[in-house]
Amino acid sequence: MVDEKREESMRVSILAGASALALAATACGAPDKTQSQASEPEPAPAAIATASSTSIDSADRTALFGDLHVHTGQSFDAFISSVRATPDDAYRYAKGEKIITDGGYEIQLDSPLDFLAVTDHGEYLGIMPVMATPGTNLSRTNFAKSVFGPDATNPAQSFHNVGITIVTGEEVDEIYDRDVIDSAWMKNIETAERHNEPGKFTAFSGYEFTAMTEVMDSEVPAAANLHRNVIFRGDAPDRLFSTLDSPNPEDLWAWMDARRAEGLDVISIPHNSNASNGEMFASETYEGGQLTADYAITRMRNEPVIEISQVKGTSEVHPALSPNDEWANFEIYDTLVGSAAKSTPHLGGFARNALARGLGFEETESFNPYKFGFIGSSDTHIGAGSFDEKNFTGKFPQDGSNPEFRHSVPPAGADSWDGVVSLNSLPPGAVKPSMRRKLSAGKYSASGLAGVWADENTRDAIFDAIRRKETFGTSGPRIKARMFAGYGFDQEMLADPDLVSAAYRTGVPQGGDLVGKQQAPSFLAWAIRDPASYPLQRLQVIKVWTDAQGKAHEAVYDAACSGNVEPDSDTHRCPDNGANVDISDCSTRPGSGVGELKTLWTDPNYDPTRRAAYYVRVLENPSCRWSTWDAVRNGSPPNPDMPVLVQERAWTSPIWVKPE
């Protein structure tokens, strides 16, 4: 639970009813026009001491934050990037301890996480550390000598050869020692068990299933990302299933079903659909077959949520696919994983379009393979997620040791970007390996976090929350986001201390299904800021639906605005709230940004005959991106190839409304 004093300092309610808006206006007052020096986030606005200030934490279920995508030196790609952090280091960091990275700098969270899973790549798990240890059998192989020995010839090419086998599913026989992999996996399980503290901190056993498929029409070698993180509720099997067993995710689901039949509950969580070349949420099976009801049921049983945001960008939406969404151009990672090849935005690559595709299948085929919820996670490869723009350390050790490595400041000896080659302007074939590293690092995001509404901080409670999709994802800040839908909601309930219990009793939470009626349902949309981050600017409801002809549609509605105002009835947009950023020092003015946004919203274009999915997206005020913070500290202008500002955000899982 949030400390009551801190919670009280956050409490500003923006309600849909006119009387509630008047109360909020009385308490908020005018923006402070004298504030200019704050390079740190502003404190939350003053509290409203009224009965309408019901705490989002007063319900039985509590918002918990965690990271279900963490790599250590046990992952082959982390180890070759000089990472020696262990799973034990990762859990200690998540619990709030300070650790020293392999880049030589210290990192520590401002406050501990509630849960974590170390998810090292299952392929070649633990192989590289053993190979680099003198005296082991693996260290005597020709492959090891080509990489780690004093006469190493071409380490980069050797490791590239390892990566290729993850695409093909054909292992490097010389180094594929299943006993070593099994041993490393068992140690990971033991480490999770040792760090699991029910009621205080939850540690899950997990690993990454690193599926990829070759992109045939790329001018440089490239592969589409079909990665999943496999998370076990409690006990885990002695042997994992990786792409070297089969690169087909459908075979992974069959293996998971078999483990579940043995009493070992498990889910997999897809990530980086933005780099999947449209294959993550395709209209056909992995092998090109027709989707069926059995496929949809199997997929949703095994994959109830997806990772919507992480270090390699955000997979909610792409501006080319959603041109009417002014906030779609957020942390777009536009290259394929491990390549300089540009990724082309496809409908099968982004969550919002996939939700629409699923509704289309439900309309025409009576099944929905894409009825998923949302979480975020980091995909850190140093054992420690970096969620704060000001202190972002990147994905690999070198990213945080020198901003030149991530191309956020001009090269040594230059004080501007004049004459510096724009990496984004180069054709993929002209991007050398050293350039590719900078190109990727510059596109990394200080993201993301998984949020769940759970009964308690235990494996069962968190896993159950994920199963029912009562989840949310954030781009880094610990924003709490919540959504309910139902009939019988009214404005008076917003001031009811029993608000959340009433919403559970008469409606459905995020991740649920609601049978529509002739009249439009009401949506309770609610968000509370992270007190260590920036004020909230607006709360939005995103609607996705298909028409009678099966064509997909979407709409973005501002549902609650900071500044004690309502959205424009025609444009459904909030007015400018006066927040701004001085990029010379990253100081901010909060305008009318607030600590809490809460409203009852009704779809003005509701059609009782159509299926629809709705989710909440909440945006903070603008603030400096990590690359701009680097530039400020360096005394140089921001890289013109990189966004200067960001608007951190959170997304709830959808609620699906279907006709009677």
XYZ file of C-alpha atoms in Angstrom, residues 356-578:
223
model
C -8.830 -5.001 -34.525
C -7.666 -8.062 -36.450
C -8.859 -10.260 -33.589
C -12.276 -8.581 -33.597
C -12.477 -9.224 -37.330
C -11.817 -12.928 -36.802
C -14.428 -12.982 -34.051
C -16.951 -11.374 -36.394
C -16.341 -13.700 -39.334
C -15.027 -16.891 -37.733
C -16.405 -16.723 -34.156
C -12.953 -16.906 -32.546
C -10.362 -14.331 -31.510
C -6.647 -15.220 -31.413
C -5.634 -11.694 -30.325
C -7.632 -11.029 -27.198
C -4.629 -10.098 -25.074
C -3.815 -7.744 -22.230
C -0.808 -5.462 -21.772
C 2.278 -5.316 -19.599
C 5.656 -3.622 -20.010
C 9.128 -4.885 -19.091
C 12.731 -3.841 -19.669
C 14.680 -6.426 -21.740
C 17.780 -5.207 -19.934
C 20.915 -7.184 -20.700
C 22.897 -6.048 -17.649
C 20.653 -7.677 -15.052
C 19.169 -4.300 -14.106
C 16.329 -2.437 -15.787
C 16.779 1.287 -16.400
C 13.413 3.062 -16.188
C 14.342 6.717 -15.620
C 15.083 9.041 -18.550
C 17.481 11.192 -16.521
C 19.544 8.203 -15.393
C 19.071 5.823 -18.318
C 21.960 3.386 -18.689
C 20.847 1.604 -21.845
C 20.683 -2.075 -22.652
C 24.357 -3.140 -22.550
C 27.234 -2.080 -20.244
C 28.917 0.280 -22.694
C 25.654 2.202 -23.249
C 25.811 3.679 -19.774
C 29.556 4.191 -19.569
C 29.879 6.804 -22.306
C 27.086 8.675 -24.143
C 29.180 8.603 -27.320
C 28.510 4.861 -27.500
C 24.808 5.590 -27.900
C 25.284 8.569 -30.235
C 23.472 11.036 -27.967
C 26.438 13.460 -27.944
C 28.773 14.456 -30.789
C 32.017 12.505 -31.270
C 35.028 13.482 -29.190
C 36.464 16.787 -30.353
C 33.176 18.064 -31.789
C 30.835 20.440 -29.995
C 27.982 20.203 -32.502
C 26.432 17.817 -35.005
C 27.643 19.766 -38.027
C 29.392 17.400 -40.395
C 28.527 14.303 -38.351
C 27.048 11.560 -40.501
C 23.376 10.889 -39.777
C 23.158 7.158 -39.152
C 19.434 7.220 -39.940
C 20.170 8.540 -43.433
C 22.518 5.724 -44.412
C 21.179 2.802 -46.471
C 21.309 -0.439 -44.456
C 24.140 -1.845 -46.558
C 26.356 1.132 -45.691
C 25.974 0.750 -41.943
C 29.119 -0.870 -40.574
C 28.942 -3.046 -37.415
C 30.318 -0.245 -35.210
C 27.741 2.152 -36.650
C 24.955 -0.386 -36.202
C 25.702 -0.544 -32.499
C 25.278 3.220 -32.175
C 22.214 3.171 -34.427
C 20.467 0.631 -32.198
C 21.576 2.198 -28.920
C 20.235 5.587 -29.941
C 16.792 4.094 -30.474
C 16.625 2.394 -27.074
C 13.935 3.480 -24.618
C 14.049 3.934 -20.849
C 11.228 1.430 -20.589
C 9.200 -0.394 -19.340
C 7.378 -1.858 -16.341
C 4.727 -4.506 -15.791
C 1.801 -3.521 -13.593
C -0.749 -5.883 -12.064
C -3.781 -5.459 -9.815
C -3.236 -8.339 -7.406
C -4.737 -9.499 -4.126
C -1.282 -9.734 -2.566
C 2.388 -9.907 -3.468
C 2.702 -13.637 -4.065
C 3.343 -15.837 -7.065
C -0.224 -17.097 -7.196
C -1.824 -13.663 -6.851
C 0.377 -12.006 -9.485
C 0.095 -14.940 -11.872
C -3.690 -14.939 -11.458
C -3.790 -11.209 -12.242
C -1.858 -11.845 -15.459
C -4.117 -14.764 -16.341
C -7.255 -12.597 -16.028
C -5.425 -9.717 -17.813
C -6.009 -7.304 -14.947
C -2.720 -5.711 -15.909
C -1.202 -2.546 -17.286
C 2.104 -1.526 -18.811
C 4.089 1.668 -18.407
C 6.920 3.287 -20.321
C 8.974 3.466 -17.125
C 7.231 5.568 -14.440
C 5.130 3.824 -11.816
C 1.839 5.239 -13.036
C -1.162 3.338 -11.698
C -3.811 2.828 -14.377
C -7.226 1.257 -13.902
C -10.374 0.695 -15.920
C -13.845 -0.773 -15.349
C -16.899 -0.996 -17.602
C -20.494 -1.648 -16.711
C -24.099 -0.571 -16.532
C -25.478 1.237 -13.529
C -22.387 3.354 -12.937
C -23.231 6.946 -12.007
C -21.449 10.154 -11.054
C -22.240 9.696 -7.378
C -20.143 6.562 -7.204
C -17.004 8.625 -7.921
C -17.325 10.115 -4.432
C -18.119 6.766 -2.811
C -15.371 5.397 -0.523
C -16.518 1.977 -1.723
C -16.009 2.957 -5.383
C -13.744 0.113 -6.472
C -15.755 -2.546 -4.679
C -18.881 -1.200 -6.370
C -17.150 -1.255 -9.753
C -16.152 -4.899 -9.260
C -19.651 -5.719 -8.088
C -21.545 -4.109 -10.971
C -18.996 -4.106 -13.807
C -15.885 -5.777 -15.196
C -12.230 -4.704 -14.803
C -9.578 -4.347 -17.502
C -9.046 -7.636 -19.264
C -12.718 -8.559 -18.987
C -15.715 -8.985 -21.295
C -18.947 -7.021 -21.143
C -22.146 -7.939 -22.956
C -23.428 -4.728 -24.469
C -26.978 -3.435 -24.359
C -28.847 -0.929 -26.483
C -27.530 1.934 -24.375
C -23.841 2.638 -24.093
C -21.969 1.264 -21.076
C -20.004 3.535 -18.756
C -16.249 3.276 -18.354
C -14.546 4.166 -15.097
C -11.077 5.326 -16.161
C -8.551 6.217 -13.477
C -4.843 6.958 -13.191
C -2.491 8.163 -10.452
C 0.925 9.627 -11.239
C 4.244 8.320 -10.088
C 5.245 10.826 -7.369
C 8.853 10.499 -8.539
C 7.927 11.430 -12.110
C 5.942 14.194 -13.834
C 2.299 15.295 -13.494
C -0.419 13.762 -15.642
C -1.666 15.697 -18.654
C -4.568 13.674 -20.027
C -6.368 10.364 -19.757
C -7.560 8.776 -22.990
C -9.841 5.947 -24.015
C -8.786 4.144 -27.190
C -11.549 2.368 -29.080
C -11.001 -0.313 -31.726
C -13.847 -1.887 -33.709
C -14.864 -3.402 -37.041
C -17.812 -2.382 -39.184
C -20.355 -4.601 -40.903
C -18.004 -5.028 -43.857
C -15.220 -6.213 -41.559
C -13.139 -3.043 -41.954
C -11.117 -2.051 -38.895
C -11.538 1.343 -37.251
C -10.032 3.128 -34.283
C -10.655 6.318 -32.347
C -8.751 8.196 -29.654
C -10.851 10.065 -27.097
C -9.474 12.359 -24.418
C -11.693 11.374 -21.498
C -10.249 13.513 -18.688
C -8.037 16.608 -18.836
C -5.769 18.308 -16.364
C -6.663 21.918 -15.637
C -10.259 21.364 -14.521
C -11.607 21.401 -18.079
C -13.486 18.944 -20.230
C -12.441 17.702 -23.675
C -13.847 19.526 -26.682
C -17.133 17.858 -27.612
C -16.310 17.879 -31.331
C -12.607 17.015 -31.429
C -12.575 14.965 -28.201
C -9.286 16.641 -27.308
C -8.095 18.440 -24.187
C -6.782 21.996 -24.517
C -3.089 22.716 -23.996
C -2.416 22.529 -20.263
C 0.482 24.981 -20.310
